[in-house]
Amino acid sequence: MPVNEAVARRPRSADGSRLQGTDEATVVQYERCGAWVVGARGPYDMSTVTPLADALDTAAKEHPKVVLDASGITFADSALLNLLILTHQAADFRVAAPAQQLKRLLQLTAADTVLKIRETVDEAAAC
């Protein structure tokens, strides 16, 4: 199953428009030392994870090594955790520079024993 199908779609209001939070999650992508880097900024939960899921799914299909720059993630819950595990299963995947809240989530769930966690994007990309 593609990673983008494994997460819930952003909820919609009664008129069909997408609901937006005050803190918008954003995704940027670039190449670094032969790895494809997906940079995530903002909070990631069930209502905001879809663009990141789409980016990681595409990256996993098109690039031999994928790095998530997690330094800008301000909140993460089980939706992001699920996405990280699914991406790990689909690609040579590394998580770089996770912020403290994400580090704690990875430790509490023991996902840090499964995922390749690195201190910097350069280290994750093996520059």
XYZ file of C-alpha atoms in Angstrom:
127
model
C 0.000 0.000 0.000
C 1.431 3.421 -0.892
C 2.209 5.577 2.099
C -0.154 8.294 0.914
C -3.104 5.868 1.057
C -2.309 4.832 4.615
C -3.084 8.191 6.182
C -6.406 9.919 6.485
C -7.259 12.735 4.135
C -7.577 16.264 5.507
C -11.108 16.764 6.893
C -13.565 18.945 5.012
C -16.185 21.362 6.257
C -19.893 21.053 5.429
C -19.423 23.071 2.219
C -16.639 20.748 1.031
C -13.723 23.126 1.557
C -10.621 21.903 3.354
C -10.305 22.822 7.014
C -7.101 24.687 7.817
C -5.295 24.942 11.129
C -3.651 28.152 12.272
C -0.201 26.550 12.066
C 0.191 25.365 8.502
C 2.406 22.371 7.797
C 4.693 22.796 4.801
C 6.926 20.506 2.766
C 10.040 21.397 0.755
C 12.136 19.002 -1.340
C 15.676 19.049 -2.703
C 18.651 16.858 -3.589
C 21.592 16.607 -1.168
C 24.658 14.397 -1.712
C 22.738 11.944 -3.878
C 19.811 11.618 -1.459
C 16.377 13.146 -1.897
C 15.548 15.342 1.109
C 12.001 16.095 2.151
C 11.895 18.922 4.672
C 8.853 19.096 6.915
C 7.870 22.219 8.845
C 4.999 22.691 11.277
C 2.609 20.332 13.067
C 1.763 16.908 11.645
C -1.367 15.051 12.621
C -4.212 13.334 10.800
C -5.446 16.605 9.294
C -2.076 17.892 8.026
C 0.008 14.829 7.136
C -1.314 14.239 3.595
C 1.068 16.575 1.689
C 4.034 15.044 3.519
C 2.713 11.542 2.822
C 2.408 12.380 -0.874
C 5.949 13.796 -0.973
C 7.478 10.794 0.825
C 5.535 8.317 -1.310
C 6.786 9.937 -4.518
C 10.333 10.196 -3.156
C 10.354 6.521 -2.150
C 9.294 5.514 -5.667
C 11.744 7.764 -7.522
C 14.915 7.960 -5.398
C 17.237 5.295 -3.949
C 17.750 7.175 -0.648
C 15.194 9.398 1.089
C 15.899 11.711 4.023
C 13.247 13.443 6.111
C 14.582 16.708 7.533
C 12.480 16.680 10.694
C 14.124 19.691 12.349
C 11.107 21.913 11.697
C 8.399 19.552 12.923
C 6.684 21.281 15.833
C 4.176 18.526 16.679
C 3.840 14.871 15.703
C 1.332 12.182 16.594
C 0.536 8.640 15.502
C -0.356 9.758 11.960
C 3.223 10.919 11.394
C 4.627 7.903 13.218
C 2.650 5.590 10.921
C 3.904 7.491 7.874
C 7.531 7.165 9.005
C 7.219 3.397 9.508
C 5.532 2.914 6.117
C 8.186 5.006 4.371
C 10.903 2.977 6.119
C 9.332 -0.165 4.657
C 9.203 1.329 1.157
C 12.653 2.917 0.840
C 16.154 3.417 2.195
C 14.833 6.049 4.594
C 16.510 8.192 7.233
C 15.110 10.762 9.666
C 17.428 13.725 10.218
C 17.532 16.169 13.126
C 14.198 15.352 14.774
C 12.997 18.033 17.183
C 12.656 17.089 20.855
C 8.925 16.263 20.751
C 9.401 13.911 17.797
C 12.470 12.319 19.420
C 10.372 11.623 22.515
C 7.569 10.066 20.438
C 10.085 7.843 18.637
C 11.621 6.770 21.963
C 8.288 6.060 23.680
C 7.137 3.866 20.810
C 10.578 2.270 20.245
C 10.416 3.421 16.637
C 13.907 4.843 17.180
C 15.167 1.248 17.251
C 13.710 0.592 13.773
C 14.211 3.889 11.956
C 17.595 5.290 10.939
C 17.827 8.491 12.993
C 20.688 10.912 12.292
C 21.704 14.219 13.874
C 21.991 16.205 10.629
C 20.774 16.102 7.046
C 24.385 15.791 5.852
C 24.929 12.770 8.098
C 21.658 11.192 6.929
C 22.567 11.801 3.301
C 26.091 10.494 4.042
C 27.913 13.519 2.650
